[in-house]
mmCIF file of C-alpha atoms and ligand atoms in Angstrom:
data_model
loop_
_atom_site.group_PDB
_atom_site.id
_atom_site.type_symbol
_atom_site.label_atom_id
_atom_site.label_comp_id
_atom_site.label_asym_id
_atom_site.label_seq_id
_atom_site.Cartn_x
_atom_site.Cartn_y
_atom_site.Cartn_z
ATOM 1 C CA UNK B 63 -17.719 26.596 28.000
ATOM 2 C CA UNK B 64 -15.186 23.670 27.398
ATOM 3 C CA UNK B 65 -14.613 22.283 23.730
ATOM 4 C CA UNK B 66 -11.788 19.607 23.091
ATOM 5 C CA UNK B 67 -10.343 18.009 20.101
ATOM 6 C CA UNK B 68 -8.894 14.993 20.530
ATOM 7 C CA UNK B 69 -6.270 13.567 17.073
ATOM 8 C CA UNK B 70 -4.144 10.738 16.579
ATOM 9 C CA UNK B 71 -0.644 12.157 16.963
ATOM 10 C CA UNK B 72 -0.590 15.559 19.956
ATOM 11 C CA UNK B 73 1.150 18.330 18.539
ATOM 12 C CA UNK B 74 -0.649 21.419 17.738
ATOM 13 C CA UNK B 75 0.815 24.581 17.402
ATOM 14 C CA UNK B 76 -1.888 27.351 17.040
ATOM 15 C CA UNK B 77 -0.266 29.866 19.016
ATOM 16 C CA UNK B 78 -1.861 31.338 21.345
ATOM 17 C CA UNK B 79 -1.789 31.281 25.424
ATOM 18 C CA UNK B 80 -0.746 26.998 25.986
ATOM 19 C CA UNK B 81 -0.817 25.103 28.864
ATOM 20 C CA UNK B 82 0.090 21.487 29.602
ATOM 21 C CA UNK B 83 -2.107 19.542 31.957
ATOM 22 C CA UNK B 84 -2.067 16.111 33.323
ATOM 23 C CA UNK B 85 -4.843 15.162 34.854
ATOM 24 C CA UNK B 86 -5.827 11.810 37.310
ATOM 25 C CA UNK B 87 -8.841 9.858 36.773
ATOM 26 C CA UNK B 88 -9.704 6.366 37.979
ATOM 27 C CA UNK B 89 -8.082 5.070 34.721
ATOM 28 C CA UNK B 90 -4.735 6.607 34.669
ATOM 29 C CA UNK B 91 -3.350 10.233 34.317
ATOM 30 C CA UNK B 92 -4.307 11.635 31.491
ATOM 31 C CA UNK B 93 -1.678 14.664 29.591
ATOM 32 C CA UNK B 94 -3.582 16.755 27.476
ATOM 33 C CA UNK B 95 -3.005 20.468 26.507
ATOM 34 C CA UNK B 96 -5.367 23.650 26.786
ATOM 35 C CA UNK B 97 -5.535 26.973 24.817
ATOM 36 C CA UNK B 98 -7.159 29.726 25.817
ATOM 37 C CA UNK B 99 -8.861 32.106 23.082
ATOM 38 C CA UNK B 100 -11.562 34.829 23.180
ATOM 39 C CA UNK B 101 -13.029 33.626 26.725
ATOM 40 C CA UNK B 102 -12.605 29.725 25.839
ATOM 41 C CA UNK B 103 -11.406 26.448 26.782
ATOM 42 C CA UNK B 104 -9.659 24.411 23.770
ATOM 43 C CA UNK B 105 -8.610 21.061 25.031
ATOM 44 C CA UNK B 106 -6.079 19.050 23.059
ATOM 45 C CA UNK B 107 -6.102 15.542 23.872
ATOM 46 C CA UNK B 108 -3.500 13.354 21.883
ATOM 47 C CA UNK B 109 -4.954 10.059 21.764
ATOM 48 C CA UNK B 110 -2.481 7.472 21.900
ATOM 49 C CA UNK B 111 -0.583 9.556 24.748
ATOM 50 C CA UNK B 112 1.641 12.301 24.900
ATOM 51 C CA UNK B 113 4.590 10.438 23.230
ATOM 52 C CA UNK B 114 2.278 8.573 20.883
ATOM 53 C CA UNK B 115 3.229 4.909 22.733
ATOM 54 C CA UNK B 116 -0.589 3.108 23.301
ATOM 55 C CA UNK B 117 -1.330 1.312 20.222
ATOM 56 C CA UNK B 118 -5.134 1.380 19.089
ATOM 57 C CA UNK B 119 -5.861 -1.723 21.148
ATOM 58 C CA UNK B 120 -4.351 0.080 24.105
ATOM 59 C CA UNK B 121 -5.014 3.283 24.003
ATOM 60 C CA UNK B 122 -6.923 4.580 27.649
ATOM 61 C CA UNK B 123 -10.360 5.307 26.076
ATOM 62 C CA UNK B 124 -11.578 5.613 29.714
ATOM 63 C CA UNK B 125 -9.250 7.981 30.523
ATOM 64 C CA UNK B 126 -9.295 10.227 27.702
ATOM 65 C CA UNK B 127 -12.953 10.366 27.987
ATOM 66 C CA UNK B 128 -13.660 10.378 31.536
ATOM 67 C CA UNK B 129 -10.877 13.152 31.701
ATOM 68 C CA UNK B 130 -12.601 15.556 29.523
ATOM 69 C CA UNK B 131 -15.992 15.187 31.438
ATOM 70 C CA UNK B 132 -14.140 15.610 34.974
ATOM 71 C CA UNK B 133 -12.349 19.182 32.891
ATOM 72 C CA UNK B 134 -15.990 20.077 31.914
ATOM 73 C CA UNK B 135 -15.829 19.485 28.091
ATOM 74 C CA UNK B 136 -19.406 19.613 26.455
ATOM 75 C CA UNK B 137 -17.948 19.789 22.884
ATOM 76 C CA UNK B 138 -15.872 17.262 21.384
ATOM 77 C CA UNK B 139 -14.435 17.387 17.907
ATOM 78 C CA UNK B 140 -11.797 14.114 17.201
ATOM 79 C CA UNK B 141 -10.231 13.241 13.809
ATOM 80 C CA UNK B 142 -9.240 9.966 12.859
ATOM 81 C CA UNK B 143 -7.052 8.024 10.309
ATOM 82 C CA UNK B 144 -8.770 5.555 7.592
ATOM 83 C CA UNK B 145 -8.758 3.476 4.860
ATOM 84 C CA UNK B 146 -11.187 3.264 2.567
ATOM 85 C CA UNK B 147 -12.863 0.559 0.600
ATOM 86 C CA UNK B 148 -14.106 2.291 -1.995
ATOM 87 C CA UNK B 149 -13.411 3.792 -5.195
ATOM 88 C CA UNK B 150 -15.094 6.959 -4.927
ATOM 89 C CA UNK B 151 -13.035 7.433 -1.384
ATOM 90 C CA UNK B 152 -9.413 8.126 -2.086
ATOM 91 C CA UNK B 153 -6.570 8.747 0.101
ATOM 92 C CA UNK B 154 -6.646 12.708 0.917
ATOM 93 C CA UNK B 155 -10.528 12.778 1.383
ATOM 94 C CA UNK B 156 -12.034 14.073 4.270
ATOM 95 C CA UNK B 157 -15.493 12.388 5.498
ATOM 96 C CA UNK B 158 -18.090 12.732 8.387
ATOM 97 C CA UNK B 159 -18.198 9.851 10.074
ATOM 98 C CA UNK B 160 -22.052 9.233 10.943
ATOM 99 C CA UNK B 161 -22.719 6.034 11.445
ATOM 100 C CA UNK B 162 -19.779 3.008 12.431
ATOM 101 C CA UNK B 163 -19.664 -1.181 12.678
ATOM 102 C CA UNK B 164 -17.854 -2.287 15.481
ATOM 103 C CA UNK B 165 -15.299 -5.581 14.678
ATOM 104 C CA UNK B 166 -13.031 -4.654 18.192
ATOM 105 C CA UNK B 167 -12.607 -7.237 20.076
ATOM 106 C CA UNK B 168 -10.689 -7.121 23.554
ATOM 107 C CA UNK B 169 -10.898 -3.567 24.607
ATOM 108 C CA UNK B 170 -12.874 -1.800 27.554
ATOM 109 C CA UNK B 171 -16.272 -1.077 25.871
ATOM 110 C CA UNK B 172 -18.373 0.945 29.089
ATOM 111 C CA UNK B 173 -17.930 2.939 32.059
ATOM 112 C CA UNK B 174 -21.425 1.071 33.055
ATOM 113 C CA UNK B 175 -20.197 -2.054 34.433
ATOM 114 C CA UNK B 176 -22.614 -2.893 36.742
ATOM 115 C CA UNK B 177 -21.883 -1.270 39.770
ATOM 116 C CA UNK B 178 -24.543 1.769 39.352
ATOM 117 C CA UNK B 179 -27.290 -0.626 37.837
ATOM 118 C CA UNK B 180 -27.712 -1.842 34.215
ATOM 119 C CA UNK B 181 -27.452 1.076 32.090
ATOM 120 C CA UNK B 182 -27.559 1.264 27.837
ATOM 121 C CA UNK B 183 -27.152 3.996 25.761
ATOM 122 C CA UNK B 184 -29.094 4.659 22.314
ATOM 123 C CA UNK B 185 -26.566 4.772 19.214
ATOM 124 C CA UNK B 186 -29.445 6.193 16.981
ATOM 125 C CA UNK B 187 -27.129 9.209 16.711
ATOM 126 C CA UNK B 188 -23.934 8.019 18.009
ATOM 127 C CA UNK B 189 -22.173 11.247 16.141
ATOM 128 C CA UNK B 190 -23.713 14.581 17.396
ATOM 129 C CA UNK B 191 -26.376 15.756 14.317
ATOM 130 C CA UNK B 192 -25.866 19.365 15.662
ATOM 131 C CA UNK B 193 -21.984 19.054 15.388
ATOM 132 C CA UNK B 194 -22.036 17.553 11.893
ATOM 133 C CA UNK B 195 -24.052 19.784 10.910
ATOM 134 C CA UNK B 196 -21.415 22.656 12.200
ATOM 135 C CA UNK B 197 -18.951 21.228 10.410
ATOM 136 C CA UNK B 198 -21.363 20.409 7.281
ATOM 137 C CA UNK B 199 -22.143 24.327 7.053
ATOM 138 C CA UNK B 200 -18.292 25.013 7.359
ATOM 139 C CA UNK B 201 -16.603 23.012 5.232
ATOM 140 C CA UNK B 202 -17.063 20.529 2.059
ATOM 141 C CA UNK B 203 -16.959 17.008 2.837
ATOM 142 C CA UNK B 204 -18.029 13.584 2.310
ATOM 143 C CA UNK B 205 -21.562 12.700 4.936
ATOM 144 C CA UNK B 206 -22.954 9.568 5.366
ATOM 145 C CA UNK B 207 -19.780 7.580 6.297
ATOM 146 C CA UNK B 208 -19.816 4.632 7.970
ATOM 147 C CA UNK B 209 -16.867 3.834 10.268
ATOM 148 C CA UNK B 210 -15.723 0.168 10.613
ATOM 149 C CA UNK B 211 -13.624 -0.367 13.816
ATOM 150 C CA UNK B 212 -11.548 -3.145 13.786
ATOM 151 C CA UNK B 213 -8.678 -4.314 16.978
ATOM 152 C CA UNK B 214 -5.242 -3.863 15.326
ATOM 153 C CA UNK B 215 -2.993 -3.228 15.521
ATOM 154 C CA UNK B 216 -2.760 -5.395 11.901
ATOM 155 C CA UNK B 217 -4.148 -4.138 9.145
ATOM 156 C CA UNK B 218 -7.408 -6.135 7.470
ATOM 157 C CA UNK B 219 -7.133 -9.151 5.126
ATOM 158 C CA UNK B 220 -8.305 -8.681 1.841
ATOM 159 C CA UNK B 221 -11.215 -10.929 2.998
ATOM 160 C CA UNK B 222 -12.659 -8.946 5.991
ATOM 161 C CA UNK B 223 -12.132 -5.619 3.635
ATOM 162 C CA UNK B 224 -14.352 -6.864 1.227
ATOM 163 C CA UNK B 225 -16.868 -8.065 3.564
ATOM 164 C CA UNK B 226 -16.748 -5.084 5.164
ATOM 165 C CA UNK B 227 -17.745 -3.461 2.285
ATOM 166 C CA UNK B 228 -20.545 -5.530 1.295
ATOM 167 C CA UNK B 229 -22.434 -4.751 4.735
ATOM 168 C CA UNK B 230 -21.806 -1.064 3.917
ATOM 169 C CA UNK B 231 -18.694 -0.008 5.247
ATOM 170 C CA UNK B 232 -16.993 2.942 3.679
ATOM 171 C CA UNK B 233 -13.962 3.277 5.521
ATOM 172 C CA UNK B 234 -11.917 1.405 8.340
ATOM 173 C CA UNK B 235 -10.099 2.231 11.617
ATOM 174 C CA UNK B 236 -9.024 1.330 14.814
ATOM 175 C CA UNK B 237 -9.645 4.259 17.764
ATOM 176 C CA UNK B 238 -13.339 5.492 17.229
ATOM 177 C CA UNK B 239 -14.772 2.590 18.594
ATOM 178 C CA UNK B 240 -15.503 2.467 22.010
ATOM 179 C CA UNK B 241 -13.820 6.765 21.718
ATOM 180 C CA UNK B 242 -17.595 7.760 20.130
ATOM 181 C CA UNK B 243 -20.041 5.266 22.933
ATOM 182 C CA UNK B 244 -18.059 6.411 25.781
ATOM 183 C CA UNK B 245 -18.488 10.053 25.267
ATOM 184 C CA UNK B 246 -21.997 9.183 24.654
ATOM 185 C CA UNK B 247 -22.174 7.776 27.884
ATOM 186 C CA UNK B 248 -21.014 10.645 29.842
ATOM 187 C CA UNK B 249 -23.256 12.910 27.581
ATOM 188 C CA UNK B 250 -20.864 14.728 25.490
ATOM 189 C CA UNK B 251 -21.511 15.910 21.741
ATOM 190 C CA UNK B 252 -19.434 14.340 19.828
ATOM 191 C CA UNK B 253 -18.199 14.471 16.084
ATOM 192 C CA UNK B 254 -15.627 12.775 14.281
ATOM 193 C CA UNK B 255 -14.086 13.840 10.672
ATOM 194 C CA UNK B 256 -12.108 10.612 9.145
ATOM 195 C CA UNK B 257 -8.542 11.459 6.855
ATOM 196 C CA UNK B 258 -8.428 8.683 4.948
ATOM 197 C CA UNK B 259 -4.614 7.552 4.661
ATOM 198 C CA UNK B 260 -5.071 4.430 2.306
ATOM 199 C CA UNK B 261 -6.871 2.337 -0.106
ATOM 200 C CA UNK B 262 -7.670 -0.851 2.406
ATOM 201 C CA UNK B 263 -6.023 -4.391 1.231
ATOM 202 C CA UNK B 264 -6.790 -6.145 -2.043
ATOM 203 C CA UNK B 265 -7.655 -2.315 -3.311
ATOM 204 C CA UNK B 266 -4.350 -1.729 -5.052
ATOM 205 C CA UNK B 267 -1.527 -3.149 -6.109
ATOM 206 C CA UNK B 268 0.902 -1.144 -4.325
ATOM 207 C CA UNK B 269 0.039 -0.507 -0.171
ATOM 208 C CA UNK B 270 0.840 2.554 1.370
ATOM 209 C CA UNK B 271 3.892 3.105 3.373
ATOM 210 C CA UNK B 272 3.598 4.438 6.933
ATOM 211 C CA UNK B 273 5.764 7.340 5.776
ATOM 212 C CA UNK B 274 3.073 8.124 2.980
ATOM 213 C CA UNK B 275 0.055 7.394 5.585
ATOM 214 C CA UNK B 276 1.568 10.109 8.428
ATOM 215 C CA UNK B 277 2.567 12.751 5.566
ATOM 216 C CA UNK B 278 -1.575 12.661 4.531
ATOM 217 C CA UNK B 279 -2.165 12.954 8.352
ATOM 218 C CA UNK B 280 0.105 16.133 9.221
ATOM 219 C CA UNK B 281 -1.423 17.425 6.037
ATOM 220 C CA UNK B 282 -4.885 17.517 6.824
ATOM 221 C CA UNK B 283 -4.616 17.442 10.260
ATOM 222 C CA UNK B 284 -3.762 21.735 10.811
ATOM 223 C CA UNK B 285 -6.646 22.231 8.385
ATOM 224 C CA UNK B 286 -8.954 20.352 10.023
ATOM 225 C CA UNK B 287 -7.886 21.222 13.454
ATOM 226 C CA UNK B 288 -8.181 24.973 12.626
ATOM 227 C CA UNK B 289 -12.011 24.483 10.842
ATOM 228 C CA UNK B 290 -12.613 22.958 14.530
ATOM 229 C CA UNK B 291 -11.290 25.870 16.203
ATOM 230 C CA UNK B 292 -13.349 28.046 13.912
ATOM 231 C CA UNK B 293 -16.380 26.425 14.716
ATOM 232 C CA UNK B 294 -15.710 26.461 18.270
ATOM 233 C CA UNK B 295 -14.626 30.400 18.169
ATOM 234 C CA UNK B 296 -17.898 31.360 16.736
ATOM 235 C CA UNK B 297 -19.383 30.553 19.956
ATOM 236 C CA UNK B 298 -23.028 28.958 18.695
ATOM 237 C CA UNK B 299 -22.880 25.308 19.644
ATOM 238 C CA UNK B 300 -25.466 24.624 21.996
ATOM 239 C CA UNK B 301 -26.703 21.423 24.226
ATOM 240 C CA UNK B 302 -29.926 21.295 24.131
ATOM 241 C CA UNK B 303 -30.375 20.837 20.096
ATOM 242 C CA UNK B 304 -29.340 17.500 19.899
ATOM 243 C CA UNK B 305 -30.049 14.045 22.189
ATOM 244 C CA UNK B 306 -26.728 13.407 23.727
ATOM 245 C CA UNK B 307 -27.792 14.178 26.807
ATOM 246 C CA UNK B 308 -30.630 12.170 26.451
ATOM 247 C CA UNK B 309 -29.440 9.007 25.281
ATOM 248 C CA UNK B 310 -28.910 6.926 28.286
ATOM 249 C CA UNK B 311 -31.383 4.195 29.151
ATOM 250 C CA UNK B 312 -31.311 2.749 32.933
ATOM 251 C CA UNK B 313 -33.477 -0.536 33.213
HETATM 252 ZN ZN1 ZN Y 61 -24.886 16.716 20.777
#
């Protein structure tokens, strides 16, 4: 079995047996790297590239994704970086994204474009329940979140951040959106555990530098990549306990 975990910046250093890959899909090659532990497959996929260059706007989420189905991933854990809007959500926090509101605008939403028919895919779970739930029995966190993906790469305006809120957005990115449809689409489980960086605009007084945003990142970002590992190591997920391979709709 093939498990991946895909984070903003691509540096891991679990030790273990590593090897680089780059890999060619109709999108683009694709550089990810793969350790090998106790009889498994442990893909790390850097997001934005293997020297962090493709800005949320243009980062290849058709690559990345359709790469780890042409490996044979079945399993993918991501993290992401947010703000938050609320209060009760501070910068440090951990929480499971569940549910998300998509405010992108220009990017490559589908790998269904026509050419094989008119094809949808159900979002009632767009986050794998039998992942979260993993992670839910592992480790501490907020659940419930609800992701709001907007373009970038500029932050929000005070404005949109506090209509966001008001239809129920918790906390804000820029890379889960179309990351969490598309490996619906090709019938992965997928999960995705947001750090949350910063109080979103009109929040405080004082916005955080990008210095202070990437130091919260590389904090939580070995602890959460080694709970992943953990869960993955333990060698219970299964496929057939959830609906993401179900969740395609051809009319
Ligand atoms: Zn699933």
């Amino acid at each position: 079995m093939k498990y991946a975990i895909i984070g903003g910046t691509g540096v891991y250093s679990l030790g273990g047996n590593v090897k680089e890959v780059s890999l060619e899909t109709p999108y683009g090659i694709i550089d990810f790297s793969i350790m090998e532990k106790d009889d498994k497959e442990i893909i790390f996929l850097p997001r934005h590239g293997k020297d962090h260059s493709r800005p949320p706007h243009l980062v290849n989420y058709l690559g990345n994704m359709w790469a780890l189905k042409e490996y044979g991933v079945e399993f993918v854990f991501s993290t992401v970086a947010v703000g938050s809007t609320r209060s009760d959500i501070v910068p440090g926090d951990l929480v499971l994204l569940r549910d998300f509101l998509d405010f992108t605008k220009s990017r490559p939403m589908t790998f269904y474009d026509g050419s094989s028919g008119v094809v949808h895919v159900s979002m009632k779970e767009p986050y794998c329940s039998m992942l979260c739930d993993k992670i839910l029995k592992t480790i501490n966190l907020r659940d419930d979140t609800i992701y709001v993906c907007t373009e970038g790469p500029r932050f929000e305006t005070a404005a949109e951040i506090s209509f966001y809120r008001q239809i129920g957005g918790d906390v804000v990115g820029m890379t889960n959106v179309p990351e969490v449809v598309l490996a619906k689409e090709l019938s992965m489980c997928y999960c995705a555990v947001g750090v949350v960086t910063n109080m979103c605009t009109g929040l405080v007084n004082v916005e955080a530098t990008g210095s202070e945003i990437i130091a919260i990142v590389k904090d939580r970002k070995e602890e959460l990549t080694n709970l992943f590992v953990d869960i993955i190591l333990k060698g219970d997920l299964v496929t057939d306990a959830c609906s993401c391979r179900s969740s395609l709709i051809r009319v």
